[in-house]
Amino acid sequence: MIDGDATSPLRAVLRAVVARDPHERSFHRAVHDVFASLGPLCEEHPEYAEAGVFARLVEAERQLLFRVPWVDDLGAVRVQRGYRVGWSSALGPYKGGLRFHPKVDLAGIKALAFEQTVKNALTGLAIGGAKGGADFDPKGKSQGEVMRFCQSFMTVLHHHLGEHEDVPAGDMGVGERELGFMYGQYLRLTRRYEAGALTGKGVGWGGSAGRTQATGYGAVYFLEHALHERDEALRGKRAVVSGSGNVAIYAMEKLAELGATVVACSDSSGTIVDEEGIDVELVKALKERRRERLSVYADERSHAEYRDGAAVWDVPCDLALPCATQDELAEHDARQLVGNGCMAVAEGANMPCTTEAIDVFREAGTVFCPGKAANAGGVSVSVLEMQQNARRETWSFDRVDARLHEVMHDVFRRCHETAEAYGSPRDYAVGANVAGVRRVAEAMLALGVT
Ligand code: NDP
């Protein structure tokens, strides 16, 4: 709930958001979840509301909605919708991933772009917030189909990109393969080798060492700090991780490296339970190279169990890391986790826990690491990639990882200290929302009404 009386500026802005686009429920929720933390900030800084900061913060600076026609392998013309929402450039160029998934729509992209703006501010780096994508499903498509789609998508988008304007990266359904096809088309259209126009590139063609691992590793670093603050450690803990994509794989890899045992992971079809510890190299081979379903894992590891259609949440664990998709962990899943003794939840994905699930964790005193803080490692290493591109440098994996460690420590410290200062000790969601919004708001005040 949003604090304050019915006339509070935050409530008024939220009402206006709902009235303006009544059908955009995922966007309403994103705004509500951030605004619910901002009561004390709003009281402390009446100048924000007076300058219309909150009203401006819930409106994108620009939204691109475009047709993406492509030809499939049978010669049929197909048409997808492409999106790129530039939310805020108060702190730097637009920065945020591109998602290819059949459920992508404008409300979802707006929600993610708004979240990204708060997240990027929280990193302390000089980047604004954005998100984009298309209702295209790369699953089951041939290499040629994916390439033609990516080229068509970039044919429209390239007009709006550049290191000083908007720098997309990958997200669900957009990995190194898709980014390669898009970057190739960008180079062909612009005739300029501007490596800084896109991040998440392959290491051999302008990418940064450690970008692939950054989001998953970063989420585990954040969790490690949160546990350490309670005199706990990862070593010896049982963990479950949802998903088996980029974020999930590298979260599992780092958890195992730091002494936890990951006993379950999933894809959108089902869950693998492996009491001996998930074989991350096998998951990488299945998902990154062979593009197989996760069920194949059980064919190759006879002691593992495949649960068709099941999620990971009812597998008993100490730590749960939702690393797959939005709204994948609902209230009943949260109760199940708490009932099984789960002590900490770290969101590798964006907005994977519903508002009700987060309330369950709050009531139970479960350590909760919100995505906008815990998964900030990916975008942070994207900034390191931009820095290397600008200086024509190539940094080692160890240098990037050391910097990722520092950034995640800073993000944790900001969340922790801000939560305490605003009367919600150890509530990292409050800490993240207040610290992120405050940094954007201060820049917006300084820049005048724009
Ligand atoms: P990928 O596309 O690489 O992987 C997504 C994974 O989630 C796949 O294994 C997919 O399975 C699985 N999945 C999808 N829906 C479900 C479901 N309902 N239940 C269980 N598993 C499911 O995406 P990423 O790993 O890149 O992204 C995952 C999340 O992390 C997203 O929310 C993204 O926004 C967020 N994120 C990603 C960053 C990055 O750097 N990549 C940065 C910050 C946040 P299947 O193959 O069956 O579809």
Short mmCIF file of C-alpha atoms and ligand atoms in Angstrom, two decimals:
data_model
loop_
_atom_site.label_atom_id
_atom_site.label_comp_id
_atom_site.label_asym_id
_atom_site.label_seq_id
_atom_site.Cartn_x
_atom_site.Cartn_y
_atom_site.Cartn_z
CA MET A 1 0.00 0.00 0.00
CA ILE A 2 1.07 3.55 -0.65
CA ASP A 3 1.55 5.57 2.54
CA GLY A 4 -0.15 8.88 3.21
CA ASP A 5 -3.68 10.18 2.85
CA ALA A 6 -5.79 9.95 -0.27
CA THR A 7 -4.48 13.30 -1.48
CA SER A 8 -0.81 12.35 -1.24
CA PRO A 9 1.09 13.19 -4.44
CA LEU A 10 2.11 9.56 -4.94
CA ARG A 11 -1.49 8.33 -4.83
CA ALA A 12 -2.59 11.06 -7.19
CA VAL A 13 0.10 10.11 -9.69
CA LEU A 14 -0.75 6.41 -9.43
CA ARG A 15 -4.45 7.19 -10.01
CA ALA A 16 -3.52 9.17 -13.10
CA VAL A 17 -1.36 6.30 -14.38
CA VAL A 18 -4.28 3.87 -14.09
CA ALA A 19 -6.78 6.32 -15.62
CA ARG A 20 -4.54 7.10 -18.57
CA ASP A 21 -3.88 3.48 -19.62
CA PRO A 22 -6.45 1.39 -17.73
CA HIS A 23 -5.57 -1.90 -19.46
CA GLU A 24 -1.82 -1.78 -18.70
CA ARG A 25 -1.90 -3.81 -15.49
CA SER A 26 1.71 -4.97 -15.49
CA PHE A 27 2.82 -1.36 -15.78
CA HIS A 28 0.49 -0.25 -12.95
CA ARG A 29 1.98 -2.93 -10.75
CA ALA A 30 5.56 -1.85 -11.47
CA VAL A 31 4.74 1.75 -10.55
CA HIS A 32 2.75 0.71 -7.49
CA ASP A 33 5.53 -1.52 -6.18
CA VAL A 34 8.09 1.28 -6.41
CA PHE A 35 5.78 4.04 -5.13
CA ALA A 36 4.81 1.90 -2.11
CA SER A 37 8.33 2.54 -0.79
CA LEU A 38 8.46 6.28 -1.46
CA GLY A 39 6.21 7.81 1.24
CA PRO A 40 9.06 8.98 3.52
CA LEU A 41 11.11 10.22 0.55
CA CYS A 42 8.16 12.21 -0.74
CA GLU A 43 7.68 13.81 2.68
CA GLU A 44 11.36 14.57 3.08
CA HIS A 45 11.57 16.17 -0.37
CA PRO A 46 8.35 18.11 -1.11
CA GLU A 47 10.27 19.82 -3.92
CA TYR A 48 10.10 16.57 -5.95
CA ALA A 49 6.32 16.63 -6.18
CA GLU A 50 6.30 20.42 -6.66
CA ALA A 51 8.56 20.01 -9.69
CA GLY A 52 6.35 17.22 -11.05
CA VAL A 53 9.14 14.68 -10.66
CA PHE A 54 6.84 11.74 -9.86
CA ALA A 55 4.38 12.64 -12.62
CA ARG A 56 7.24 12.84 -15.12
CA LEU A 57 8.89 9.68 -13.82
CA VAL A 58 5.87 7.53 -14.75
CA GLU A 59 5.83 8.68 -18.37
CA ALA A 60 8.35 7.39 -20.91
CA GLU A 61 10.44 10.01 -22.67
CA ARG A 62 9.78 8.17 -25.91
CA GLN A 63 8.12 4.98 -27.16
CA LEU A 64 8.79 3.36 -30.51
CA LEU A 65 6.26 0.84 -31.80
CA PHE A 66 7.08 -0.58 -35.21
CA ARG A 67 6.26 -3.25 -37.77
CA VAL A 68 8.82 -6.02 -38.23
CA PRO A 69 8.09 -8.00 -41.40
CA TRP A 70 10.18 -11.09 -42.23
CA VAL A 71 10.03 -14.12 -44.50
CA ASP A 72 9.96 -17.63 -43.02
CA ASP A 73 11.62 -20.72 -44.50
CA LEU A 74 8.49 -21.59 -46.46
CA GLY A 75 8.51 -18.20 -48.14
CA ALA A 76 5.53 -16.84 -46.17
CA VAL A 77 5.57 -13.22 -45.04
CA ARG A 78 5.21 -12.90 -41.26
CA VAL A 79 4.66 -9.70 -39.28
CA GLN A 80 5.76 -9.04 -35.70
CA ARG A 81 5.55 -5.96 -33.49
CA GLY A 82 8.76 -4.31 -32.33
CA TYR A 83 9.09 -2.02 -29.31
CA ARG A 84 11.72 0.25 -27.84
CA VAL A 85 10.80 2.41 -24.87
CA GLY A 86 13.31 5.03 -23.74
CA TRP A 87 12.19 5.75 -20.20
CA SER A 88 14.66 8.21 -18.77
CA SER A 89 17.89 9.79 -19.96
CA ALA A 90 18.40 11.92 -16.83
CA LEU A 91 21.50 9.95 -15.84
CA GLY A 92 22.86 8.82 -19.21
CA PRO A 93 21.93 7.24 -22.54
CA TYR A 94 18.98 4.85 -22.60
CA LYS A 95 20.16 1.42 -21.48
CA GLY A 96 18.23 -1.83 -21.16
CA GLY A 97 17.73 -5.16 -22.89
CA LEU A 98 15.73 -6.43 -25.84
CA ARG A 99 13.34 -9.33 -25.25
CA PHE A 100 12.00 -11.67 -27.93
CA HIS A 101 9.06 -13.62 -26.59
CA PRO A 102 5.51 -14.20 -27.90
CA LYS A 103 4.00 -12.48 -24.85
CA VAL A 104 5.89 -9.19 -25.28
CA ASP A 105 3.52 -6.21 -25.31
CA LEU A 106 3.74 -2.48 -24.67
CA ALA A 107 2.55 -2.60 -21.04
CA GLY A 108 5.16 -5.22 -20.16
CA ILE A 109 7.95 -3.33 -21.89
CA LYS A 110 6.91 -0.10 -20.12
CA ALA A 111 6.97 -1.91 -16.75
CA LEU A 112 10.45 -3.26 -17.45
CA ALA A 113 11.75 0.10 -18.72
CA PHE A 114 10.48 1.85 -15.58
CA GLU A 115 12.11 -0.81 -13.36
CA GLN A 116 15.31 -0.58 -15.38
CA THR A 117 15.48 3.17 -14.78
CA VAL A 118 15.43 2.65 -11.00
CA LYS A 119 17.88 -0.27 -11.25
CA ASN A 120 20.36 1.60 -13.42
CA ALA A 121 20.29 4.57 -11.05
CA LEU A 122 20.99 2.23 -8.16
CA THR A 123 24.25 1.05 -9.76
CA GLY A 124 25.67 4.56 -9.43
CA LEU A 125 26.73 4.40 -13.10
CA ALA A 126 25.96 6.98 -15.80
CA ILE A 127 23.10 5.25 -17.61
CA GLY A 128 19.45 5.99 -18.20
CA GLY A 129 16.71 3.37 -18.44
CA ALA A 130 15.04 1.61 -21.39
CA LYS A 131 13.64 -1.71 -22.57
CA GLY A 132 12.50 -3.17 -25.87
CA GLY A 133 11.81 -6.30 -27.82
CA ALA A 134 9.29 -8.01 -30.04
CA ASP A 135 6.52 -10.61 -29.91
CA PHE A 136 8.79 -12.98 -31.82
CA ASP A 137 9.58 -16.46 -30.52
CA PRO A 138 13.08 -17.61 -31.52
CA LYS A 139 12.23 -21.09 -30.17
CA GLY A 140 11.77 -23.60 -33.00
CA LYS A 141 12.92 -21.13 -35.66
CA SER A 142 15.79 -21.94 -38.01
CA GLN A 143 19.04 -19.99 -37.95
CA GLY A 144 18.02 -18.26 -41.20
CA GLU A 145 14.63 -17.24 -39.82
CA VAL A 146 16.17 -15.78 -36.66
CA MET A 147 18.70 -13.89 -38.75
CA ARG A 148 16.11 -12.43 -41.12
CA PHE A 149 13.94 -11.37 -38.21
CA CYS A 150 16.87 -9.72 -36.38
CA GLN A 151 17.92 -7.89 -39.54
CA SER A 152 14.41 -6.57 -40.11
CA PHE A 153 14.11 -5.48 -36.46
CA MET A 154 17.40 -3.58 -36.63
CA THR A 155 16.51 -1.98 -39.96
CA VAL A 156 13.98 0.16 -38.09
CA LEU A 157 15.73 0.44 -34.75
CA HIS A 158 19.20 1.52 -35.96
CA HIS A 159 17.98 5.09 -36.57
CA HIS A 160 17.49 5.49 -32.83
CA LEU A 161 20.65 3.89 -31.40
CA GLY A 162 24.15 5.07 -30.60
CA GLU A 163 26.51 5.25 -27.63
CA HIS A 164 25.19 8.70 -26.67
CA GLU A 165 21.54 7.94 -27.37
CA ASP A 166 20.37 4.37 -26.73
CA VAL A 167 22.39 1.21 -26.13
CA PRO A 168 20.36 -2.02 -26.07
CA ALA A 169 21.58 -5.41 -24.81
CA GLY A 170 20.11 -8.92 -24.65
CA ASP A 171 17.32 -10.24 -22.46
CA MET A 172 15.01 -13.27 -22.69
CA GLY A 173 15.24 -14.83 -26.14
CA VAL A 174 18.06 -12.49 -27.15
CA GLY A 175 21.51 -13.95 -26.62
CA GLU A 176 24.82 -13.63 -28.41
CA ARG A 177 23.44 -15.15 -31.62
CA GLU A 178 20.59 -12.63 -31.93
CA LEU A 179 22.82 -9.71 -30.88
CA GLY A 180 25.35 -10.76 -33.54
CA PHE A 181 22.73 -10.69 -36.28
CA MET A 182 21.42 -7.32 -35.09
CA TYR A 183 24.88 -5.80 -34.78
CA GLY A 184 25.82 -7.08 -38.25
CA GLN A 185 22.80 -5.30 -39.70
CA TYR A 186 23.59 -2.15 -37.70
CA LEU A 187 27.10 -2.07 -39.22
CA ARG A 188 25.76 -2.65 -42.71
CA LEU A 189 23.21 0.16 -42.42
CA THR A 190 25.33 2.76 -40.65
CA ARG A 191 28.68 1.88 -42.27
CA ARG A 192 30.34 2.80 -38.97
CA TYR A 193 32.02 0.40 -36.56
CA GLU A 194 30.33 1.75 -33.44
CA ALA A 195 30.85 -1.03 -30.94
CA GLY A 196 29.31 1.11 -28.20
CA ALA A 197 25.85 1.00 -29.84
CA LEU A 198 25.04 -2.44 -28.43
CA THR A 199 26.27 -4.49 -25.47
CA GLY A 200 26.34 -8.20 -24.80
CA LYS A 201 28.41 -8.64 -27.97
CA GLY A 202 30.62 -11.71 -28.37
CA VAL A 203 34.08 -11.39 -26.84
CA GLY A 204 35.66 -11.83 -30.28
CA TRP A 205 33.74 -8.91 -31.82
CA GLY A 206 33.72 -6.07 -29.30
CA GLY A 207 32.14 -7.72 -26.26
CA SER A 208 33.44 -7.85 -22.73
CA ALA A 209 34.79 -10.86 -20.91
CA GLY A 210 32.41 -11.65 -18.06
CA ARG A 211 29.25 -10.12 -19.59
CA THR A 212 27.68 -13.56 -20.14
CA GLN A 213 28.22 -14.47 -16.49
CA ALA A 214 27.51 -11.04 -15.00
CA THR A 215 23.80 -11.17 -14.12
CA GLY A 216 23.89 -14.64 -12.55
CA TYR A 217 27.19 -14.08 -10.76
CA GLY A 218 26.06 -10.63 -9.59
CA ALA A 219 22.85 -12.02 -8.08
CA VAL A 220 24.90 -14.50 -6.06
CA TYR A 221 27.32 -11.78 -4.92
CA PHE A 222 24.37 -9.70 -3.70
CA LEU A 223 22.90 -12.71 -1.89
CA GLU A 224 26.28 -13.44 -0.32
CA HIS A 225 26.36 -9.90 1.16
CA ALA A 226 22.81 -10.23 2.48
CA LEU A 227 23.65 -13.54 4.16
CA HIS A 228 26.95 -12.24 5.49
CA GLU A 229 25.10 -9.37 7.14
CA ARG A 230 23.24 -12.04 9.18
CA ASP A 231 26.40 -14.07 9.90
CA GLU A 232 25.34 -16.66 7.38
CA ALA A 233 27.16 -18.01 4.31
CA LEU A 234 26.40 -19.79 1.05
CA ARG A 235 28.61 -22.76 1.87
CA GLY A 236 26.62 -25.86 2.74
CA LYS A 237 23.23 -24.43 1.71
CA ARG A 238 20.72 -26.16 -0.58
CA ALA A 239 19.51 -23.96 -3.42
CA VAL A 240 16.86 -24.10 -6.13
CA VAL A 241 17.09 -21.93 -9.25
CA SER A 242 14.25 -21.45 -11.72
CA GLY A 243 15.04 -21.29 -15.43
CA SER A 244 18.01 -22.68 -17.30
CA GLY A 245 18.85 -19.68 -19.48
CA ASN A 246 21.62 -17.13 -19.22
CA VAL A 247 20.89 -15.82 -15.72
CA ALA A 248 20.03 -19.22 -14.21
CA ILE A 249 23.09 -21.03 -15.60
CA TYR A 250 25.60 -18.54 -14.22
CA ALA A 251 23.79 -18.16 -10.90
CA MET A 252 24.04 -21.96 -10.54
CA GLU A 253 27.70 -21.94 -11.54
CA LYS A 254 28.61 -19.32 -8.93
CA LEU A 255 26.48 -20.90 -6.19
CA ALA A 256 28.28 -24.20 -6.71
CA GLU A 257 31.67 -22.47 -6.79
CA LEU A 258 30.93 -20.82 -3.44
CA GLY A 259 29.93 -24.09 -1.79
CA ALA A 260 26.14 -24.27 -2.13
CA THR A 261 24.43 -27.30 -3.71
CA VAL A 262 21.88 -26.47 -6.41
CA VAL A 263 19.35 -29.30 -6.33
CA ALA A 264 16.81 -28.09 -8.91
CA CYS A 265 16.41 -25.94 -12.01
CA SER A 266 13.72 -25.67 -14.68
CA ASP A 267 12.54 -24.50 -18.05
CA SER A 268 9.06 -23.55 -19.18
CA SER A 269 8.17 -27.26 -19.57
CA GLY A 270 9.28 -28.70 -16.23
CA THR A 271 11.82 -29.13 -13.45
CA ILE A 272 14.93 -31.24 -12.96
CA VAL A 273 15.70 -32.38 -9.41
CA ASP A 274 19.24 -33.65 -8.92
CA GLU A 275 20.11 -34.34 -5.29
CA GLU A 276 23.78 -34.78 -6.20
CA GLY A 277 23.86 -31.18 -7.40
CA ILE A 278 22.87 -29.91 -10.85
CA ASP A 279 25.58 -30.58 -13.43
CA VAL A 280 25.92 -27.03 -14.75
CA GLU A 281 28.19 -28.04 -17.64
CA LEU A 282 25.49 -30.40 -18.88
CA VAL A 283 22.82 -27.66 -18.62
CA LYS A 284 25.12 -25.32 -20.56
CA ALA A 285 25.64 -27.92 -23.26
CA LEU A 286 21.89 -28.59 -23.53
CA LYS A 287 20.77 -24.98 -23.51
CA GLU A 288 23.62 -22.92 -24.96
CA ARG A 289 24.89 -25.27 -27.65
CA ARG A 290 22.37 -28.00 -28.38
CA ARG A 291 19.21 -25.88 -27.81
CA GLU A 292 17.43 -28.87 -26.24
CA ARG A 293 14.64 -29.09 -23.67
CA LEU A 294 15.80 -29.55 -20.06
CA SER A 295 14.02 -32.94 -19.84
CA VAL A 296 16.97 -34.39 -21.80
CA TYR A 297 19.06 -33.86 -18.64
CA ALA A 298 17.31 -36.83 -16.98
CA ASP A 299 18.07 -39.02 -20.02
CA GLU A 300 21.76 -38.32 -19.53
CA ARG A 301 21.88 -38.37 -15.69
CA SER A 302 19.89 -41.41 -14.60
CA HIS A 303 19.79 -40.44 -10.90
CA ALA A 304 18.05 -37.12 -11.72
CA GLU A 305 14.27 -36.78 -11.75
CA TYR A 306 12.31 -34.80 -14.35
CA ARG A 307 8.98 -33.34 -13.14
CA ASP A 308 6.89 -32.51 -16.16
CA GLY A 309 4.99 -29.22 -15.84
CA ALA A 310 6.28 -28.59 -12.29
CA ALA A 311 8.09 -25.53 -10.92
CA VAL A 312 11.07 -25.68 -8.53
CA TRP A 313 9.38 -24.06 -5.54
CA ASP A 314 8.20 -27.19 -3.74
CA VAL A 315 11.70 -28.70 -3.66
CA PRO A 316 12.94 -28.11 -0.06
CA CYS A 317 15.78 -25.58 0.01
CA ASP A 318 17.55 -22.91 2.07
CA LEU A 319 17.91 -20.51 -0.86
CA ALA A 320 15.60 -19.83 -3.81
CA LEU A 321 16.66 -17.87 -6.90
CA PRO A 322 13.89 -17.10 -9.39
CA CYS A 323 15.89 -16.56 -12.61
CA ALA A 324 13.35 -17.30 -15.36
CA THR A 325 10.52 -14.86 -15.93
CA GLN A 326 7.98 -12.39 -14.56
CA ASP A 327 5.35 -13.46 -12.01
CA GLU A 328 6.72 -17.00 -11.81
CA LEU A 329 6.64 -17.12 -7.99
CA ALA A 330 3.15 -16.52 -6.58
CA GLU A 331 1.82 -16.30 -3.03
CA HIS A 332 1.25 -20.08 -2.64
CA ASP A 333 4.81 -20.75 -3.90
CA ALA A 334 6.14 -18.29 -1.33
CA ARG A 335 4.19 -20.06 1.45
CA GLN A 336 5.56 -23.39 0.29
CA LEU A 337 9.13 -22.07 0.35
CA VAL A 338 8.71 -20.49 3.79
CA GLY A 339 7.05 -23.68 5.10
CA ASN A 340 10.03 -25.70 3.88
CA GLY A 341 12.43 -23.43 5.77
CA CYS A 342 13.78 -21.33 2.89
CA MET A 343 15.79 -18.50 4.49
CA ALA A 344 16.57 -16.28 1.50
CA VAL A 345 15.21 -15.42 -1.94
CA ALA A 346 17.26 -13.57 -4.56
CA GLU A 347 15.59 -12.43 -7.77
CA GLY A 348 17.84 -13.02 -10.79
CA ALA A 349 14.92 -12.35 -13.14
CA ASN A 350 12.97 -9.10 -13.46
CA MET A 351 9.85 -9.00 -11.26
CA PRO A 352 9.57 -12.81 -10.86
CA CYS A 353 7.85 -12.65 -7.45
CA THR A 354 4.32 -11.29 -7.29
CA THR A 355 3.52 -8.49 -4.82
CA GLU A 356 1.65 -11.01 -2.65
CA ALA A 357 4.63 -13.40 -2.61
CA ILE A 358 6.93 -10.58 -1.50
CA ASP A 359 4.50 -9.77 1.33
CA VAL A 360 4.74 -13.41 2.48
CA PHE A 361 8.55 -13.15 2.58
CA ARG A 362 8.34 -9.86 4.49
CA GLU A 363 5.99 -11.33 7.12
CA ALA A 364 8.13 -14.45 7.51
CA GLY A 365 11.38 -12.49 7.84
CA THR A 366 12.82 -14.26 4.78
CA VAL A 367 15.81 -12.39 3.36
CA PHE A 368 14.48 -10.89 0.13
CA CYS A 369 16.86 -9.55 -2.53
CA PRO A 370 14.80 -7.68 -5.16
CA GLY A 371 15.69 -8.03 -8.83
CA LYS A 372 16.33 -4.38 -9.45
CA ALA A 373 19.26 -4.68 -7.03
CA ALA A 374 20.26 -8.33 -7.24
CA ASN A 375 20.29 -8.60 -11.04
CA ALA A 376 22.01 -5.26 -11.65
CA GLY A 377 25.28 -7.05 -12.46
CA GLY A 378 24.34 -7.54 -16.12
CA VAL A 379 23.76 -3.91 -16.92
CA SER A 380 26.80 -2.92 -14.87
CA VAL A 381 29.12 -5.10 -16.94
CA SER A 382 27.41 -3.70 -20.04
CA VAL A 383 28.71 -0.31 -18.91
CA LEU A 384 32.18 -1.83 -18.54
CA GLU A 385 31.79 -3.10 -22.11
CA MET A 386 30.94 0.45 -23.25
CA GLN A 387 34.00 1.78 -21.40
CA GLN A 388 36.28 -0.77 -23.11
CA ASN A 389 34.76 0.02 -26.52
CA ALA A 390 35.22 3.77 -26.01
CA ARG A 391 38.88 3.31 -25.05
CA ARG A 392 39.59 0.58 -27.62
CA GLU A 393 40.64 -1.68 -24.74
CA THR A 394 40.11 -5.33 -23.86
CA TRP A 395 39.98 -6.15 -20.17
CA SER A 396 40.64 -9.57 -18.66
CA PHE A 397 37.87 -11.65 -17.12
CA ASP A 398 39.44 -11.19 -13.66
CA ARG A 399 39.48 -7.41 -14.02
CA VAL A 400 35.81 -7.34 -15.05
CA ASP A 401 34.81 -9.77 -12.30
CA ALA A 402 36.65 -7.73 -9.67
CA ARG A 403 34.78 -4.60 -10.83
CA LEU A 404 31.48 -6.54 -10.80
CA HIS A 405 32.22 -7.50 -7.19
CA GLU A 406 32.73 -3.83 -6.29
CA VAL A 407 29.56 -2.68 -8.05
CA MET A 408 27.44 -5.37 -6.40
CA HIS A 409 28.89 -4.48 -3.04
CA ASP A 410 28.05 -0.82 -3.66
CA VAL A 411 24.50 -1.75 -4.72
CA PHE A 412 24.05 -3.85 -1.60
CA ARG A 413 25.46 -1.12 0.66
CA ARG A 414 23.15 1.50 -0.90
CA CYS A 415 20.10 -0.74 -0.41
CA HIS A 416 21.08 -1.62 3.14
CA GLU A 417 21.92 1.92 4.30
CA THR A 418 18.94 3.53 2.58
CA ALA A 419 16.51 0.99 4.04
CA GLU A 420 17.84 1.77 7.53
CA ALA A 421 17.78 5.53 6.99
CA TYR A 422 14.15 5.42 5.80
CA GLY A 423 12.86 3.33 8.69
CA SER A 424 12.72 -0.14 7.06
CA PRO A 425 15.89 -1.90 8.17
CA ARG A 426 16.92 -4.89 6.02
CA ASP A 427 14.05 -4.27 3.59
CA TYR A 428 16.20 -4.18 0.46
CA ALA A 429 13.21 -3.52 -1.78
CA VAL A 430 12.54 -0.25 0.05
CA GLY A 431 16.26 0.54 0.02
CA ALA A 432 16.54 -0.10 -3.73
CA ASN A 433 13.42 1.88 -4.64
CA VAL A 434 14.29 4.90 -2.53
CA ALA A 435 17.99 5.04 -3.46
CA GLY A 436 17.28 4.57 -7.17
CA VAL A 437 14.41 7.06 -7.40
CA ARG A 438 16.25 9.64 -5.30
CA ARG A 439 19.21 9.64 -7.67
CA VAL A 440 17.00 10.06 -10.76
CA ALA A 441 14.89 12.72 -8.98
CA GLU A 442 17.94 14.80 -8.03
CA ALA A 443 19.15 14.75 -11.64
CA MET A 444 15.67 15.68 -12.92
CA LEU A 445 15.52 18.64 -10.52
CA ALA A 446 18.91 19.85 -11.69
CA LEU A 447 18.00 19.49 -15.38
CA GLY A 448 14.79 21.54 -15.19
CA VAL A 449 11.41 20.56 -16.60
CA THR A 450 12.24 18.24 -19.50
P1 NDP B 1 16.88 -16.67 -21.29
O1 NDP B 1 15.99 -16.55 -22.44
O2 NDP B 1 18.32 -16.97 -21.50
O3 NDP B 1 16.34 -17.81 -20.30
C1 NDP B 1 15.06 -17.80 -19.77
C2 NDP B 1 14.85 -19.14 -19.10
O4 NDP B 1 13.66 -19.12 -18.34
C3 NDP B 1 14.75 -20.29 -20.06
O5 NDP B 1 15.38 -21.42 -19.50
C4 NDP B 1 13.24 -20.50 -20.15
O6 NDP B 1 12.85 -21.80 -20.53
C5 NDP B 1 12.89 -20.28 -18.71
N1 NDP B 1 11.47 -20.01 -18.50
C6 NDP B 1 10.65 -19.17 -19.15
N2 NDP B 1 9.42 -19.20 -18.61
C7 NDP B 1 9.49 -20.08 -17.58
C8 NDP B 1 8.56 -20.54 -16.63
N3 NDP B 1 7.30 -20.10 -16.63
N4 NDP B 1 8.98 -21.44 -15.71
C9 NDP B 1 10.24 -21.89 -15.68
N5 NDP B 1 11.18 -21.49 -16.58
C10 NDP B 1 10.79 -20.60 -17.50
O7 NDP B 1 16.69 -15.34 -20.44
P2 NDP B 1 17.66 -14.68 -19.38
O8 NDP B 1 18.27 -15.73 -18.54
O9 NDP B 1 18.53 -13.72 -20.08
O10 NDP B 1 16.65 -13.80 -18.53
C11 NDP B 1 15.89 -14.36 -17.46
C12 NDP B 1 15.32 -13.24 -16.62
O11 NDP B 1 16.37 -12.42 -16.14
C13 NDP B 1 14.36 -12.28 -17.35
O12 NDP B 1 13.40 -11.83 -16.43
C14 NDP B 1 15.27 -11.12 -17.72
O13 NDP B 1 14.55 -9.92 -17.90
C15 NDP B 1 16.14 -11.06 -16.47
N6 NDP B 1 17.41 -10.37 -16.65
C16 NDP B 1 18.32 -10.81 -17.58
C17 NDP B 1 19.52 -10.15 -17.71
C18 NDP B 1 20.59 -10.67 -18.62
O14 NDP B 1 21.70 -10.13 -18.56
N7 NDP B 1 20.34 -11.69 -19.43
C19 NDP B 1 19.83 -8.94 -16.94
C20 NDP B 1 18.85 -8.63 -15.92
C21 NDP B 1 17.67 -9.31 -15.83
P3 NDP B 1 12.38 -22.10 -22.04
O15 NDP B 1 13.66 -22.37 -22.77
O16 NDP B 1 11.51 -23.30 -21.89
O17 NDP B 1 11.64 -20.91 -22.53
#
